[in-house]
Amino acid sequence: MDFGEQIMSIRLENNLTQEQMASKLNVTRQAVSNWEGNRNLPDIEMLITISNVFHLSLDQLILGGENMSNIKEKLIRDGSETRRARLNLISIAVGAALLLFGFILILIKGASVEYIDEAGILHENFFLLPMGFLFIFGGLITFFITGFRHLILKLKNKKI
C-alpha cells in the first residue's frame, strides 16, 4: 500500500469526505486529494498532525505497508535538504561577515592619518589594506564555493 492509499483508507475508516478530513487537518480539500493521488506528500509537521488526529503512531502512518517507500524517501530527502539549507545559510553568513569586515578595514585605512613623529618614525597602519583585501577575497571565495556546490547539486538532481 502506498501513502495515498494509506491516507484514503484512514479517511474511509473514519467515514469522512475529503472536505471533512481537510477541515479536521486545517488544510484544503485539494491537499487531501493530492495526498491520496500521490501527487504531493505531507511534510513532517502534517504527518504528526495526522497521527494525532486519527490516533495512529507515526510508524503505522509512515511505515504502514511494505511499499510505502515514497514517504520514507521524502522524509530522508527533506532532512538532507534541511541540513544543506542550514549549511548554505551559515556559509552565506560567514561570507557576508568576511566581506563586511574587509570593507571596514579598507575604510579605516582610508580614513586614518599617516604621520612622522619627532623621532622621524613613520606611523602608518599599512597592514589594514592587505588584510582588508584578504577578507574580501575570503568572502568572495566563500560565496563562490557555496554557489558552485549548489549548482553541482542541482545538476546532479536533474540527472537522477
mmCIF file of C-alpha atoms in Angstrom:
data_model
loop_
_atom_site.group_PDB
_atom_site.id
_atom_site.type_symbol
_atom_site.label_atom_id
_atom_site.label_comp_id
_atom_site.label_asym_id
_atom_site.label_seq_id
_atom_site.Cartn_x
_atom_site.Cartn_y
_atom_site.Cartn_z
ATOM 1 C CA MET A 1 0.000 0.000 0.000
ATOM 2 C CA ASP A 2 1.420 3.374 -0.974
ATOM 3 C CA PHE A 3 0.946 6.531 1.060
ATOM 4 C CA GLY A 4 -2.023 7.773 -0.984
ATOM 5 C CA GLU A 5 -3.881 4.529 -0.378
ATOM 6 C CA GLN A 6 -2.973 4.750 3.321
ATOM 7 C CA ILE A 7 -4.490 8.253 3.603
ATOM 8 C CA MET A 8 -7.592 7.160 1.678
ATOM 9 C CA SER A 9 -8.080 4.126 3.914
ATOM 10 C CA ILE A 10 -7.748 6.298 7.042
ATOM 11 C CA ARG A 11 -10.338 8.694 5.624
ATOM 12 C CA LEU A 12 -12.759 5.921 4.671
ATOM 13 C CA GLU A 13 -12.338 4.097 8.002
ATOM 14 C CA ASN A 14 -13.428 7.313 9.732
ATOM 15 C CA ASN A 15 -16.339 7.825 7.280
ATOM 16 C CA LEU A 16 -15.039 11.209 6.169
ATOM 17 C CA THR A 17 -15.173 13.008 2.862
ATOM 18 C CA GLN A 18 -12.052 14.709 1.586
ATOM 19 C CA GLU A 19 -13.587 18.029 2.636
ATOM 20 C CA GLN A 20 -14.266 16.797 6.197
ATOM 21 C CA MET A 21 -10.778 15.331 6.535
ATOM 22 C CA ALA A 22 -9.283 18.568 5.229
ATOM 23 C CA SER A 23 -11.167 20.646 7.808
ATOM 24 C CA LYS A 24 -10.001 18.320 10.619
ATOM 25 C CA LEU A 25 -6.387 18.803 9.496
ATOM 26 C CA ASN A 26 -6.742 22.531 8.668
ATOM 27 C CA VAL A 27 -5.735 22.024 5.043
ATOM 28 C CA THR A 28 -7.575 22.346 1.751
ATOM 29 C CA ARG A 29 -9.568 19.570 0.137
ATOM 30 C CA GLN A 30 -7.110 19.726 -2.756
ATOM 31 C CA ALA A 31 -4.254 18.884 -0.378
ATOM 32 C CA VAL A 32 -6.033 15.725 0.745
ATOM 33 C CA SER A 33 -6.829 14.889 -2.873
ATOM 34 C CA ASN A 34 -3.165 15.389 -3.835
ATOM 35 C CA TRP A 35 -2.019 13.129 -0.988
ATOM 36 C CA GLU A 36 -4.454 10.406 -1.998
ATOM 37 C CA GLY A 37 -3.416 10.702 -5.635
ATOM 38 C CA ASN A 38 0.305 10.609 -4.683
ATOM 39 C CA ARG A 39 0.843 13.952 -6.404
ATOM 40 C CA ASN A 40 2.165 15.528 -3.181
ATOM 41 C CA LEU A 41 3.265 14.222 0.174
ATOM 42 C CA PRO A 42 2.687 15.996 3.501
ATOM 43 C CA ASP A 43 5.595 17.448 5.434
ATOM 44 C CA ILE A 44 6.674 16.077 8.813
ATOM 45 C CA GLU A 45 4.540 18.529 10.809
ATOM 46 C CA MET A 46 1.444 17.434 8.894
ATOM 47 C CA LEU A 47 2.326 13.760 9.424
ATOM 48 C CA ILE A 48 2.412 14.420 13.165
ATOM 49 C CA THR A 49 -0.947 16.196 12.960
ATOM 50 C CA ILE A 50 -2.486 13.304 11.007
ATOM 51 C CA SER A 51 -1.170 10.778 13.516
ATOM 52 C CA ASN A 52 -2.561 12.822 16.445
ATOM 53 C CA VAL A 53 -5.967 13.492 14.899
ATOM 54 C CA PHE A 54 -6.544 9.897 13.828
ATOM 55 C CA HIS A 55 -4.780 8.290 16.825
ATOM 56 C CA LEU A 56 -2.122 6.497 14.791
ATOM 57 C CA SER A 57 1.535 6.051 15.589
ATOM 58 C CA LEU A 58 3.959 7.676 13.201
ATOM 59 C CA ASP A 59 5.399 4.241 12.461
ATOM 60 C CA GLN A 60 1.976 2.974 11.484
ATOM 61 C CA LEU A 61 1.305 6.056 9.376
ATOM 62 C CA ILE A 62 4.685 6.229 7.636
ATOM 63 C CA LEU A 63 5.635 2.570 7.504
ATOM 64 C CA GLY A 64 2.059 1.281 7.216
ATOM 65 C CA GLY A 65 2.701 -1.062 4.306
ATOM 66 C CA GLU A 66 5.622 -2.796 2.688
ATOM 67 C CA ASN A 67 5.597 -0.477 -0.334
ATOM 68 C CA MET A 68 5.492 2.856 1.482
ATOM 69 C CA SER A 69 8.979 3.828 0.375
ATOM 70 C CA ASN A 70 7.824 7.104 -1.221
ATOM 71 C CA ILE A 71 7.080 8.736 2.144
ATOM 72 C CA LYS A 72 10.279 7.355 3.685
ATOM 73 C CA GLU A 73 12.286 8.706 0.761
ATOM 74 C CA LYS A 74 10.579 12.102 1.093
ATOM 75 C CA LEU A 75 11.367 12.292 4.808
ATOM 76 C CA ILE A 76 15.001 11.366 4.183
ATOM 77 C CA ARG A 77 15.248 13.876 1.315
ATOM 78 C CA ASP A 78 13.603 16.621 3.416
ATOM 79 C CA GLY A 79 16.070 16.007 6.249
ATOM 80 C CA SER A 80 19.083 16.242 3.966
ATOM 81 C CA GLU A 81 17.665 19.358 2.262
ATOM 82 C CA THR A 82 17.200 20.988 5.661
ATOM 83 C CA ARG A 83 20.800 20.252 6.629
ATOM 84 C CA ARG A 84 22.005 21.533 3.263
ATOM 85 C CA ALA A 85 19.941 24.723 3.591
ATOM 86 C CA ARG A 86 21.326 25.313 7.092
ATOM 87 C CA LEU A 87 24.884 24.826 5.813
ATOM 88 C CA ASN A 88 24.226 27.240 2.927
ATOM 89 C CA LEU A 89 22.820 29.822 5.334
ATOM 90 C CA ILE A 90 25.866 29.539 7.579
ATOM 91 C CA SER A 91 28.198 29.800 4.565
ATOM 92 C CA ILE A 92 26.406 32.899 3.300
ATOM 93 C CA ALA A 93 26.548 34.499 6.752
ATOM 94 C CA VAL A 94 30.286 33.790 7.048
ATOM 95 C CA GLY A 95 30.916 35.130 3.538
ATOM 96 C CA ALA A 96 28.923 38.295 4.248
ATOM 97 C CA ALA A 97 30.787 38.840 7.529
ATOM 98 C CA LEU A 98 34.150 38.438 5.786
ATOM 99 C CA LEU A 99 33.159 40.907 3.064
ATOM 100 C CA LEU A 100 31.855 43.420 5.580
ATOM 101 C CA PHE A 101 34.955 43.150 7.759
ATOM 102 C CA GLY A 102 37.191 43.557 4.706
ATOM 103 C CA PHE A 103 35.371 46.711 3.589
ATOM 104 C CA ILE A 104 35.520 48.112 7.129
ATOM 105 C CA LEU A 105 39.300 47.559 7.258
ATOM 106 C CA ILE A 106 39.746 49.337 3.912
ATOM 107 C CA LEU A 107 37.567 52.223 5.073
ATOM 108 C CA ILE A 108 39.574 52.536 8.301
ATOM 109 C CA LYS A 109 42.799 52.551 6.279
ATOM 110 C CA GLY A 110 41.393 55.274 4.022
ATOM 111 C CA ALA A 111 40.241 57.410 6.945
ATOM 112 C CA SER A 112 43.402 57.043 9.009
ATOM 113 C CA VAL A 113 46.177 59.618 9.015
ATOM 114 C CA GLU A 114 49.813 58.733 8.453
ATOM 115 C CA TYR A 115 52.352 60.945 10.139
ATOM 116 C CA ILE A 116 56.013 61.160 11.027
ATOM 117 C CA ASP A 117 56.719 61.840 14.685
ATOM 118 C CA GLU A 118 59.549 63.955 16.118
ATOM 119 C CA ALA A 119 61.899 60.978 16.100
ATOM 120 C CA GLY A 120 61.390 60.559 12.350
ATOM 121 C CA ILE A 121 59.333 57.358 12.639
ATOM 122 C CA LEU A 122 56.523 56.875 10.141
ATOM 123 C CA HIS A 123 53.238 55.884 11.793
ATOM 124 C CA GLU A 124 51.059 54.140 9.251
ATOM 125 C CA ASN A 125 48.657 51.245 9.590
ATOM 126 C CA PHE A 126 49.744 49.750 6.258
ATOM 127 C CA PHE A 127 48.659 46.239 7.281
ATOM 128 C CA LEU A 128 44.955 47.183 7.077
ATOM 129 C CA LEU A 129 44.914 47.316 3.285
ATOM 130 C CA PRO A 130 46.193 43.783 2.561
ATOM 131 C CA MET A 131 44.116 42.409 5.446
ATOM 132 C CA GLY A 132 41.012 44.102 4.057
ATOM 133 C CA PHE A 133 41.606 42.655 0.600
ATOM 134 C CA LEU A 134 42.284 39.246 2.129
ATOM 135 C CA PHE A 135 38.950 39.294 3.981
ATOM 136 C CA ILE A 136 37.110 40.433 0.846
ATOM 137 C CA PHE A 137 38.786 37.676 -1.151
ATOM 138 C CA GLY A 138 37.822 35.131 1.522
ATOM 139 C CA GLY A 139 34.201 36.301 1.436
ATOM 140 C CA LEU A 140 34.048 36.073 -2.350
ATOM 141 C CA ILE A 141 35.589 32.590 -2.299
ATOM 142 C CA THR A 142 33.013 31.508 0.297
ATOM 143 C CA PHE A 143 30.172 32.780 -1.903
ATOM 144 C CA PHE A 144 31.707 31.153 -4.980
ATOM 145 C CA ILE A 145 32.113 27.755 -3.318
ATOM 146 C CA THR A 146 28.580 27.848 -1.873
ATOM 147 C CA GLY A 147 27.104 28.744 -5.257
ATOM 148 C CA PHE A 148 29.219 26.146 -7.057
ATOM 149 C CA ARG A 149 28.122 23.427 -4.605
ATOM 150 C CA HIS A 150 24.502 24.453 -5.112
ATOM 151 C CA LEU A 151 24.885 24.366 -8.913
ATOM 152 C CA ILE A 152 26.506 20.920 -8.867
ATOM 153 C CA LEU A 153 23.719 19.599 -6.644
ATOM 154 C CA LYS A 154 21.048 20.992 -8.998
ATOM 155 C CA LEU A 155 22.746 19.370 -11.989
ATOM 156 C CA LYS A 156 23.097 16.074 -10.139
ATOM 157 C CA ASN A 157 19.400 16.116 -9.196
ATOM 158 C CA LYS A 158 18.404 16.774 -12.816
ATOM 159 C CA LYS A 159 20.361 13.718 -13.992
ATOM 160 C CA ILE A 160 18.726 11.454 -11.403
#
